[in-house]
Coordinates of C-alpha atoms in Angstrom, one line a residue:
Chain A
M1 CA 41.4 -54.8 -102.0
T2 CA 41.0 -54.7 -98.2
K3 CA 41.6 -51.2 -96.9
S4 CA 42.7 -50.6 -93.4
V5 CA 39.5 -51.5 -91.7
Y6 CA 39.8 -52.0 -88.0
R7 CA 36.9 -53.4 -85.9
R8 CA 36.8 -53.7 -82.2
P9 CA 34.0 -54.4 -79.7
L10 CA 33.1 -51.3 -77.8
S11 CA 30.9 -53.5 -75.5
D12 CA 28.7 -56.5 -76.0
S13 CA 26.2 -54.4 -77.9
A14 CA 28.4 -52.1 -80.1
I15 CA 31.2 -52.5 -82.6
L16 CA 33.6 -49.7 -83.5
V17 CA 34.8 -49.5 -87.1
S18 CA 37.9 -47.3 -87.6
L19 CA 38.8 -46.2 -91.2
G20 CA 41.6 -43.8 -90.3
D21 CA 43.4 -42.0 -87.5
R22 CA 43.3 -38.3 -88.4
I23 CA 40.7 -35.7 -89.7
D24 CA 40.6 -36.3 -93.5
P25 CA 37.6 -35.4 -95.7
A26 CA 38.2 -38.6 -97.8
V27 CA 38.2 -40.9 -94.7
N28 CA 35.1 -39.1 -93.4
R29 CA 33.3 -39.6 -96.8
R30 CA 34.0 -43.4 -96.4
V31 CA 32.5 -43.3 -92.9
H32 CA 29.3 -41.8 -94.3
A33 CA 29.3 -44.2 -97.3
L34 CA 29.6 -47.2 -94.9
A35 CA 26.7 -45.8 -92.8
A36 CA 24.6 -45.5 -95.9
L37 CA 25.3 -49.1 -96.9
I38 CA 24.4 -50.4 -93.5
E39 CA 21.2 -48.3 -93.3
A40 CA 20.1 -49.4 -96.8
A41 CA 20.0 -53.1 -95.7
P42 CA 20.5 -53.5 -92.0
L43 CA 21.3 -56.9 -90.6
S44 CA 18.7 -58.1 -88.2
G45 CA 19.5 -56.8 -84.7
V46 CA 21.4 -53.8 -85.9
I47 CA 19.9 -50.8 -84.2
E48 CA 21.7 -47.7 -85.4
T49 CA 25.0 -46.2 -86.5
V50 CA 26.8 -43.2 -85.2
P51 CA 29.3 -41.7 -87.7
A52 CA 32.2 -39.6 -86.5
Y53 CA 35.4 -38.2 -88.0
V54 CA 37.2 -41.5 -88.7
T55 CA 34.9 -44.1 -87.1
L56 CA 31.5 -45.6 -87.4
L57 CA 29.9 -47.0 -84.3
V58 CA 27.4 -49.8 -85.0
H59 CA 24.9 -50.5 -82.2
F60 CA 23.3 -53.9 -82.1
D61 CA 20.9 -55.9 -79.8
P62 CA 22.9 -58.8 -78.3
L63 CA 19.6 -60.6 -77.7
V64 CA 19.0 -60.7 -81.5
T65 CA 22.4 -61.1 -83.0
D66 CA 26.0 -61.4 -81.9
Y67 CA 29.3 -59.6 -82.2
A68 CA 30.9 -62.1 -84.6
S69 CA 28.0 -61.9 -87.1
V70 CA 27.9 -58.1 -87.1
A71 CA 31.7 -57.8 -87.3
D72 CA 31.9 -60.1 -90.3
W73 CA 29.0 -58.4 -92.0
V74 CA 30.3 -54.8 -91.4
G75 CA 33.8 -55.9 -92.5
G76 CA 32.5 -57.0 -95.8
L77 CA 30.6 -53.8 -96.3
A78 CA 33.5 -51.6 -95.3
D79 CA 35.6 -53.0 -98.1
R80 CA 32.8 -51.9 -100.5
A81 CA 32.3 -48.5 -99.0
A82 CA 34.1 -46.4 -101.5
E83 CA 33.9 -42.6 -101.2
N84 CA 31.7 -42.3 -104.3
V85 CA 28.8 -44.5 -103.0
S86 CA 27.9 -41.8 -100.5
R87 CA 24.5 -40.1 -100.7
T88 CA 24.3 -36.9 -102.7
P89 CA 24.9 -34.4 -100.0
R90 CA 22.1 -31.9 -99.1
R91 CA 23.2 -28.2 -99.4
I92 CA 22.1 -25.9 -96.6
Q93 CA 22.7 -22.1 -96.4
V94 CA 22.9 -20.6 -93.0
P95 CA 22.4 -16.8 -92.6
V96 CA 24.6 -15.3 -89.9
R97 CA 24.8 -12.0 -88.1
Y98 CA 28.5 -11.8 -87.3
G99 CA 30.1 -9.9 -84.3
G100 CA 28.5 -7.6 -81.7
E101 CA 26.3 -9.4 -79.1
S102 CA 25.8 -12.2 -81.6
G103 CA 29.5 -13.0 -81.8
P104 CA 31.4 -11.5 -78.9
D105 CA 34.7 -13.3 -79.9
L106 CA 34.8 -11.9 -83.4
G107 CA 37.0 -9.0 -82.4
P108 CA 39.4 -11.1 -80.3
V109 CA 39.6 -13.7 -83.1
A110 CA 40.4 -10.9 -85.6
A111 CA 43.1 -9.6 -83.3
A112 CA 44.6 -13.1 -82.8
T113 CA 44.7 -13.9 -86.5
G114 CA 45.9 -10.4 -87.7
L115 CA 42.7 -9.9 -89.7
T116 CA 39.8 -7.4 -89.5
P117 CA 36.4 -8.6 -88.2
A118 CA 35.0 -8.2 -91.7
E119 CA 37.8 -10.3 -93.1
V120 CA 37.2 -13.1 -90.6
A121 CA 33.5 -13.1 -91.5
R122 CA 34.3 -13.1 -95.2
I123 CA 36.8 -16.0 -95.0
H124 CA 34.3 -17.9 -92.8
T125 CA 31.6 -17.6 -95.5
Q126 CA 33.9 -18.5 -98.4
T127 CA 34.3 -22.2 -97.5
E128 CA 31.9 -25.0 -98.2
Y129 CA 31.8 -27.1 -95.0
T130 CA 30.9 -30.7 -94.5
V131 CA 29.0 -32.0 -91.5
Y132 CA 31.7 -34.5 -90.4
M133 CA 29.7 -35.7 -87.4
M134 CA 27.1 -34.6 -84.9
G135 CA 27.4 -34.8 -81.1
F136 CA 28.0 -32.8 -77.9
T137 CA 24.3 -31.9 -77.7
P138 CA 21.4 -32.9 -80.0
G139 CA 21.8 -31.3 -83.4
F140 CA 25.3 -29.9 -82.9
P141 CA 27.2 -30.1 -86.3
Y142 CA 31.0 -30.5 -86.3
L143 CA 31.8 -28.7 -89.6
G144 CA 35.2 -28.7 -91.4
R145 CA 37.5 -27.9 -92.6
L146 CA 38.0 -24.3 -91.4
D147 CA 40.3 -22.0 -93.4
P148 CA 43.8 -22.2 -91.8
R149 CA 43.9 -18.5 -91.4
L150 CA 41.0 -18.7 -88.9
V151 CA 42.5 -21.5 -86.7
V152 CA 42.5 -20.4 -83.0
P153 CA 42.5 -22.6 -79.9
R154 CA 39.3 -23.1 -77.9
L155 CA 38.8 -20.9 -74.7
E156 CA 40.8 -22.0 -71.7
T157 CA 37.7 -21.6 -69.5
P158 CA 34.5 -22.6 -71.3
R159 CA 31.5 -20.2 -70.9
T160 CA 28.7 -21.6 -68.7
L161 CA 26.0 -20.3 -71.2
V162 CA 26.2 -20.0 -75.0
K163 CA 22.9 -19.1 -76.7
A164 CA 21.2 -21.3 -79.1
G165 CA 22.0 -20.5 -82.7
T166 CA 25.5 -19.2 -81.9
V167 CA 28.1 -19.9 -84.6
A168 CA 31.6 -20.7 -83.3
I169 CA 35.1 -21.8 -84.3
A170 CA 37.8 -23.9 -82.6
G171 CA 40.9 -25.4 -84.1
E172 CA 40.1 -26.6 -87.7
Q173 CA 36.4 -26.7 -87.0
T174 CA 33.3 -24.6 -86.9
G175 CA 29.9 -25.4 -85.5
I176 CA 26.6 -24.0 -84.3
Y177 CA 25.1 -24.5 -80.8
P178 CA 21.6 -25.9 -81.2
L179 CA 20.5 -25.4 -77.6
D180 CA 21.5 -23.0 -74.8
S181 CA 24.4 -24.9 -73.3
P182 CA 27.9 -24.4 -71.9
G183 CA 30.6 -24.1 -74.6
G184 CA 34.3 -23.5 -75.0
W185 CA 34.5 -22.5 -78.7
R186 CA 35.0 -18.9 -79.9
L187 CA 31.7 -17.2 -80.7
I188 CA 31.7 -15.3 -83.9
G189 CA 28.1 -14.9 -84.9
R190 CA 24.5 -16.1 -84.6
T191 CA 21.9 -17.6 -86.9
S192 CA 18.1 -17.3 -86.5
L193 CA 17.7 -20.8 -88.0
R194 CA 16.4 -23.4 -85.5
L195 CA 18.7 -26.5 -85.5
F196 CA 16.7 -28.7 -83.3
D197 CA 12.9 -28.8 -82.9
P198 CA 11.8 -32.1 -81.3
A199 CA 8.2 -31.6 -82.3
A200 CA 8.9 -30.9 -86.0
E201 CA 8.5 -33.5 -88.7
T202 CA 12.2 -33.0 -89.5
P203 CA 13.6 -32.4 -86.0
F204 CA 17.1 -31.6 -87.2
L205 CA 18.3 -28.9 -89.6
F206 CA 21.5 -30.9 -90.4
A207 CA 22.4 -34.5 -90.9
P208 CA 25.9 -36.0 -91.1
S209 CA 27.6 -35.5 -94.5
D210 CA 25.4 -32.4 -95.4
V211 CA 27.2 -29.5 -97.0
V212 CA 26.9 -26.1 -95.3
R213 CA 27.6 -22.6 -96.4
F214 CA 27.4 -19.5 -94.2
V215 CA 26.0 -16.2 -95.6
A216 CA 26.7 -13.0 -93.8
E217 CA 23.5 -10.9 -93.1
A218 CA 25.5 -8.3 -91.2
V219 CA 28.9 -7.8 -89.6
D220 CA 28.5 -5.7 -86.4
G221 CA 31.3 -3.6 -85.2
A222 CA 33.3 -3.9 -88.4
Chain B
M1 CA -7.1 -44.4 -66.4
A2 CA -4.1 -42.5 -65.0
L3 CA -1.5 -42.4 -62.2
E4 CA -1.8 -39.4 -60.1
V5 CA 1.5 -38.2 -58.6
L6 CA 1.1 -37.1 -55.0
A7 CA 4.8 -36.6 -54.2
A8 CA 8.1 -37.1 -56.1
D9 CA 11.1 -35.9 -54.1
G10 CA 14.0 -37.5 -56.0
L11 CA 14.8 -37.9 -59.6
V12 CA 11.6 -39.4 -60.9
T13 CA 11.2 -39.8 -64.7
V14 CA 9.3 -41.8 -67.3
Q15 CA 11.6 -44.2 -69.2
D16 CA 11.2 -46.8 -71.9
L17 CA 13.9 -48.8 -73.7
G18 CA 15.4 -45.6 -74.9
R19 CA 15.6 -43.5 -78.0
P20 CA 17.6 -45.4 -80.6
G21 CA 18.1 -44.1 -84.2
W22 CA 19.0 -40.5 -83.2
G23 CA 22.6 -41.0 -82.1
R24 CA 23.9 -39.8 -85.5
F25 CA 22.2 -36.5 -84.7
G26 CA 23.9 -36.4 -81.3
V27 CA 20.9 -37.5 -79.2
P28 CA 21.7 -39.7 -76.2
R29 CA 19.9 -43.1 -76.0
S30 CA 18.7 -42.6 -72.4
G31 CA 16.4 -45.3 -71.0
P32 CA 16.5 -47.0 -67.6
M33 CA 19.6 -47.0 -65.4
D34 CA 18.9 -50.6 -64.3
I35 CA 17.6 -52.1 -67.6
F36 CA 17.1 -55.6 -66.1
A37 CA 14.9 -54.3 -63.2
F38 CA 13.0 -52.2 -65.8
R39 CA 12.4 -55.3 -68.0
A40 CA 11.4 -57.4 -65.0
A41 CA 8.8 -54.8 -64.0
N42 CA 7.2 -54.9 -67.4
A43 CA 7.3 -58.7 -67.4
L44 CA 5.6 -58.9 -64.0
A45 CA 3.0 -56.4 -65.2
G46 CA 2.3 -58.4 -68.4
N47 CA 3.6 -55.6 -70.6
P48 CA 5.8 -55.9 -73.7
P49 CA 9.5 -55.2 -72.8
G50 CA 9.5 -51.6 -74.1
A51 CA 6.4 -50.3 -72.4
A52 CA 7.1 -47.1 -70.5
A53 CA 7.5 -47.2 -66.7
I54 CA 8.4 -44.8 -63.9
E55 CA 12.0 -44.7 -62.7
I56 CA 12.3 -43.5 -59.1
G57 CA 15.8 -42.5 -57.9
L58 CA 17.4 -40.7 -55.1
G59 CA 14.2 -39.9 -53.2
D60 CA 10.7 -40.9 -52.4
A61 CA 7.5 -41.1 -54.5
V62 CA 3.8 -41.4 -53.7
I63 CA 1.5 -42.4 -56.5
R64 CA -2.3 -43.0 -56.6
P65 CA -4.0 -44.8 -59.5
T66 CA -7.4 -43.4 -60.5
Q67 CA -8.8 -46.9 -61.2
D68 CA -8.1 -50.5 -60.2
C69 CA -4.9 -51.6 -61.9
L70 CA -2.1 -54.1 -61.9
I71 CA 1.4 -52.7 -61.0
A72 CA 4.8 -54.2 -60.6
V73 CA 7.7 -52.7 -58.7
T74 CA 11.3 -53.8 -59.0
G75 CA 14.8 -52.4 -58.4
A76 CA 16.9 -51.9 -55.3
G77 CA 17.1 -49.5 -52.4
Y78 CA 13.4 -48.9 -51.9
A79 CA 10.6 -50.0 -49.5
L80 CA 7.2 -50.5 -51.1
T81 CA 3.8 -49.8 -49.4
S82 CA 0.6 -50.4 -51.2
Y83 CA -2.5 -49.0 -49.3
V84 CA -1.6 -50.1 -45.7
W85 CA 0.5 -53.1 -46.6
D86 CA 4.3 -53.4 -47.0
F87 CA 5.8 -55.5 -49.7
P88 CA 9.2 -56.5 -50.9
L89 CA 10.2 -55.3 -54.4
W90 CA 10.0 -57.6 -57.4
V91 CA 6.3 -58.3 -57.1
S92 CA 3.1 -57.6 -59.1
L93 CA 0.1 -56.3 -57.1
L94 CA -3.5 -55.5 -57.7
V95 CA -4.1 -52.0 -56.5
R96 CA -7.6 -50.4 -56.2
G97 CA -8.4 -47.0 -57.6
G98 CA -7.6 -44.4 -54.9
W99 CA -5.1 -46.4 -52.9
T100 CA -1.7 -44.9 -52.5
I101 CA 1.5 -46.6 -53.6
R102 CA 4.6 -45.4 -51.6
L103 CA 8.2 -45.9 -52.5
N104 CA 10.5 -44.8 -49.8
K105 CA 14.3 -44.8 -50.1
S106 CA 15.6 -47.6 -47.9
G107 CA 18.6 -49.9 -47.9
E108 CA 21.2 -50.5 -50.6
G109 CA 20.5 -49.4 -54.2
N110 CA 19.5 -46.3 -56.1
W111 CA 16.7 -47.0 -58.6
A112 CA 13.2 -48.6 -58.5
Y113 CA 10.8 -49.2 -61.4
L114 CA 7.1 -48.9 -61.2
A115 CA 5.4 -50.5 -64.2
V116 CA 1.6 -50.5 -64.7
A117 CA -0.3 -52.9 -66.9
G118 CA -0.9 -51.1 -70.1
G119 CA 2.2 -48.9 -69.8
I120 CA 2.6 -45.2 -69.2
E121 CA 1.4 -43.4 -72.3
T122 CA 2.9 -39.9 -72.2
E123 CA 3.4 -38.3 -75.6
P124 CA 6.5 -39.8 -77.3
V125 CA 9.2 -37.5 -78.5
L126 CA 11.5 -38.7 -81.3
G127 CA 9.8 -42.0 -81.1
S128 CA 10.4 -42.6 -77.3
R129 CA 8.9 -41.8 -74.0
S130 CA 12.3 -41.8 -72.3
T131 CA 13.2 -38.6 -70.4
H132 CA 16.5 -36.8 -71.1
L133 CA 16.5 -33.6 -69.0
R134 CA 19.6 -32.0 -70.5
S135 CA 18.2 -32.2 -74.1
G136 CA 14.8 -30.9 -72.9
L137 CA 13.2 -34.3 -73.9
G138 CA 10.5 -34.9 -71.3
E139 CA 10.3 -33.5 -67.8
R140 CA 11.0 -34.6 -64.3
I141 CA 7.8 -36.0 -62.7
K142 CA 6.5 -33.8 -60.0
A143 CA 3.6 -33.7 -57.5
G144 CA 0.3 -33.0 -59.3
D145 CA 1.2 -34.7 -62.5
L146 CA -1.4 -37.1 -64.0
L147 CA 0.3 -39.8 -66.1
P148 CA -2.0 -41.5 -68.7
V149 CA -2.0 -45.3 -68.7
G150 CA -2.7 -47.5 -71.7
R151 CA -5.2 -50.3 -71.9
M152 CA -4.0 -53.5 -70.3
A153 CA -3.8 -56.7 -72.4
Y154 CA -4.6 -59.3 -69.7
D155 CA -6.8 -60.0 -66.7
A156 CA -5.2 -58.1 -63.8
Q157 CA -6.3 -60.6 -61.2
S158 CA -4.5 -63.5 -63.0
L159 CA -1.2 -61.6 -63.2
A160 CA -1.2 -60.2 -59.6
A161 CA 0.8 -61.6 -56.7
R162 CA 3.7 -62.9 -58.8
T163 CA 7.4 -62.5 -58.2
L164 CA 10.8 -63.0 -59.8
P165 CA 12.9 -65.0 -57.2
G166 CA 16.3 -63.7 -56.2
R167 CA 18.3 -66.3 -58.1
F168 CA 16.9 -64.9 -61.4
R169 CA 18.0 -61.3 -60.6
P170 CA 21.4 -59.7 -61.0
A171 CA 23.8 -60.2 -58.1
Y172 CA 23.4 -56.7 -56.6
S173 CA 26.3 -55.7 -54.4
Q174 CA 28.0 -52.6 -53.1
T175 CA 31.4 -54.3 -53.6
P176 CA 30.9 -55.9 -57.0
L177 CA 33.4 -57.5 -59.4
I178 CA 32.3 -56.0 -62.7
E179 CA 33.1 -57.8 -65.9
V180 CA 34.4 -55.7 -68.8
I181 CA 35.4 -56.1 -72.4
P182 CA 38.8 -54.4 -73.0
G183 CA 39.3 -51.7 -75.6
P184 CA 39.0 -50.3 -78.1
Q185 CA 41.8 -47.9 -77.0
T186 CA 43.8 -50.2 -74.7
D187 CA 46.9 -49.0 -76.7
R188 CA 46.4 -45.5 -75.3
F189 CA 47.4 -46.8 -71.8
T190 CA 50.7 -48.1 -70.4
A191 CA 51.0 -51.7 -69.2
D192 CA 51.0 -50.3 -65.7
G193 CA 47.9 -48.2 -66.4
L194 CA 46.0 -51.3 -67.6
Q195 CA 47.2 -53.4 -64.6
T196 CA 46.1 -50.6 -62.2
F197 CA 42.6 -50.7 -63.8
F198 CA 42.3 -54.4 -63.6
T199 CA 43.6 -54.9 -60.1
C200 CA 42.6 -52.0 -58.0
A201 CA 39.4 -51.1 -56.2
Y202 CA 37.7 -47.9 -57.3
A203 CA 35.2 -45.9 -55.1
L204 CA 32.1 -44.6 -56.7
S205 CA 32.3 -40.8 -56.5
P206 CA 29.4 -38.8 -55.1
A207 CA 29.7 -36.7 -58.4
S208 CA 27.8 -39.4 -60.3
D209 CA 24.5 -39.1 -62.1
R210 CA 22.4 -40.6 -64.9
M211 CA 25.1 -39.6 -67.5
G212 CA 28.1 -41.1 -65.8
Y213 CA 29.4 -42.8 -62.7
R214 CA 32.8 -41.3 -61.8
L215 CA 35.3 -43.5 -60.0
D216 CA 38.0 -42.4 -57.6
G217 CA 41.1 -44.5 -57.1
P218 CA 44.6 -45.1 -58.3
M219 CA 45.4 -43.1 -61.4
I220 CA 45.4 -44.9 -64.7
E221 CA 48.5 -43.9 -66.7
H222 CA 48.1 -43.0 -70.4
S223 CA 50.8 -43.9 -72.9
G224 CA 50.4 -40.5 -74.6
S225 CA 47.8 -37.9 -75.0
A226 CA 44.4 -38.3 -73.3
D227 CA 42.7 -36.6 -76.2
L228 CA 41.0 -38.7 -78.9
L229 CA 39.1 -37.6 -82.0
S230 CA 35.4 -37.7 -80.9
E231 CA 33.7 -41.0 -81.7
G232 CA 30.6 -42.9 -80.8
M233 CA 30.2 -44.5 -77.4
T234 CA 27.6 -46.4 -75.5
M235 CA 26.3 -47.1 -72.0
G236 CA 29.0 -49.0 -70.1
S237 CA 31.9 -47.3 -72.0
I238 CA 34.7 -46.5 -69.5
Q239 CA 36.4 -43.2 -70.5
V240 CA 39.7 -42.2 -68.9
P241 CA 40.4 -38.4 -69.2
A242 CA 43.8 -36.8 -68.4
S243 CA 43.1 -37.0 -64.7
G244 CA 43.5 -40.8 -64.9
Q245 CA 40.2 -41.3 -63.0
P246 CA 37.8 -43.4 -65.0
I247 CA 34.2 -42.5 -65.8
V248 CA 31.7 -45.2 -66.6
M249 CA 29.1 -43.8 -69.1
M250 CA 25.5 -44.6 -67.9
A251 CA 22.0 -44.3 -69.4
D252 CA 22.3 -40.7 -70.4
C253 CA 25.7 -41.3 -72.1
P254 CA 26.2 -38.7 -74.9
A255 CA 26.2 -40.2 -78.3
T256 CA 29.9 -39.3 -78.8
G257 CA 33.0 -38.7 -76.6
G258 CA 36.6 -37.7 -76.9
Y259 CA 38.5 -39.6 -74.2
P260 CA 40.2 -43.0 -74.7
K261 CA 38.0 -45.9 -73.6
I262 CA 39.9 -48.5 -71.6
A263 CA 37.0 -51.0 -71.5
G264 CA 33.2 -51.5 -71.7
V265 CA 31.0 -52.9 -68.9
V266 CA 29.0 -56.0 -70.0
S267 CA 25.2 -55.7 -70.3
A268 CA 24.7 -58.3 -67.5
D269 CA 26.7 -56.2 -65.0
L270 CA 25.4 -52.7 -65.9
P271 CA 22.4 -53.2 -63.6
V272 CA 24.7 -54.1 -60.7
L273 CA 26.8 -51.1 -61.3
A274 CA 23.7 -48.8 -61.7
Q275 CA 22.6 -49.8 -58.2
C276 CA 25.9 -49.1 -56.6
F277 CA 25.7 -46.2 -54.2
P278 CA 27.7 -43.1 -55.0
G279 CA 30.0 -42.2 -52.1
Q280 CA 29.9 -45.8 -50.6
A281 CA 30.4 -48.6 -53.2
Q282 CA 33.8 -50.1 -54.0
V283 CA 34.1 -51.5 -57.5
R284 CA 36.6 -53.9 -59.1
F285 CA 36.9 -54.9 -62.7
R286 CA 37.6 -58.3 -64.4
E287 CA 38.2 -59.0 -68.1
T288 CA 35.8 -61.2 -70.1
T289 CA 35.1 -61.9 -73.7
V290 CA 32.3 -60.5 -75.8
E291 CA 31.0 -64.1 -76.4
A292 CA 30.8 -64.8 -72.7
A293 CA 29.2 -61.5 -72.0
Q294 CA 26.4 -62.1 -74.6
T295 CA 25.8 -65.6 -73.1
R296 CA 25.4 -64.1 -69.6
W297 CA 23.0 -61.4 -70.8
R298 CA 20.9 -63.8 -72.7
E299 CA 20.6 -66.2 -69.7
L300 CA 19.7 -63.3 -67.4
V301 CA 16.9 -62.0 -69.8
N302 CA 15.7 -65.5 -70.4
G303 CA 15.1 -65.9 -66.7
L304 CA 12.3 -63.3 -67.2
H305 CA 10.4 -65.9 -69.3
T306 CA 11.2 -68.9 -67.1
G307 CA 11.6 -67.6 -63.6
I308 CA 8.4 -65.7 -62.7
I309 CA 6.3 -67.6 -60.2
K310 CA 3.1 -67.0 -58.1
L311 CA 3.8 -65.7 -54.6

């Protein structure tokens, strides 16, 4: 059966495959399954794939192959990419110090959601999250789905500097800033784990489709 | 053998063909802004297409090789002096150890490429020598740097004094008609919005950089929200945020973005756009097909094999 696979050229060197139109763990699993199928036996000229919530971008070299060949090939694979052919996810635990200087928005988030800071931290640690995609800066994991009780909008004015290792939430998502960077999410804690080390043999702590669990080391100000 | 940097005022960086394979971790591809001029510099210097070279933008650079070597300089918007002699760009030259090579900002264009036979051999990071300053991958080249150079594969004398004639180069212009492939989110714009994009002239904003070229002009109307679930994008993707003013993503394009993409600039016209001068150039867009775009790009790159001649 052909599922709703939608392919479009993004340019003359990339094809965008859409498998859905809203954040849905099952759709995202199919995205990662399709990426795994492509990476296991890449067509000549296919350079890399970039999975996102509901899409997979396939980059190719137009000097080696062409759009029609890649589109046909990817279309065939997409029909086969069932949720269950995905790689066995890696499980990663992330120790977090919640609140205080590590998470200056923990108090305001608690106030906005009608919870105590300790309850926010407890709920945040109770969910197993999936790395839906990575982006924004190298190594930044978009993790979902956040417990509905913790859903708050992002800041109206982003901060100009968020420290590396800061754990944050926004909408139905949570994430961790790998580098010192600007950021508009609500900062609730910080981990001492290093998410991006370009010189290391494994430069990134996370990969798309990994499963992540937060563990509270401490909750300051609770 | 090394290149000694005596001065580097502008944005001077080492680039190769980029850092593919790490997009799924959120790492931008990077690489040269004018990928054709970059490839031509390597072809003239007798290097493989992906050898690392120096990208010089927005300012001047003075470089001195420690030994005799073959160099090639391409691009637009620069004047080249080797020792005491002036040369046009798009040439290969034999340079003696201790001579100075000067690149001075002059005329229309933004980016020049200096390739040296054997290639720049700085330490690769994540499999590439391309510099991406925002990610902390590589550093800006500055006065006092000593850039190591690899062993050259050919006899320098035989490859010196060659050029790529103008008819084999992109049609550089400050008022170009840029070809684009529509989509993938054309349905996120009204018919008027699409017509505006395809018929109006856009000025290249001074707020442009290696990440993106911002365009100022008539507002492009969305059919609904300007927010999109983040998804992969590539150099040449034209995002339109809620302001209705398009942004063409360039070499340091983030791996993913969250605004609807009205079109993508074809490979053959990305070098032309790259050399458009922020604050001055006026750009128009014309629709083409992905098949025609690939044919144009292949013909352009093929000219590197057939077009190079002795001066």
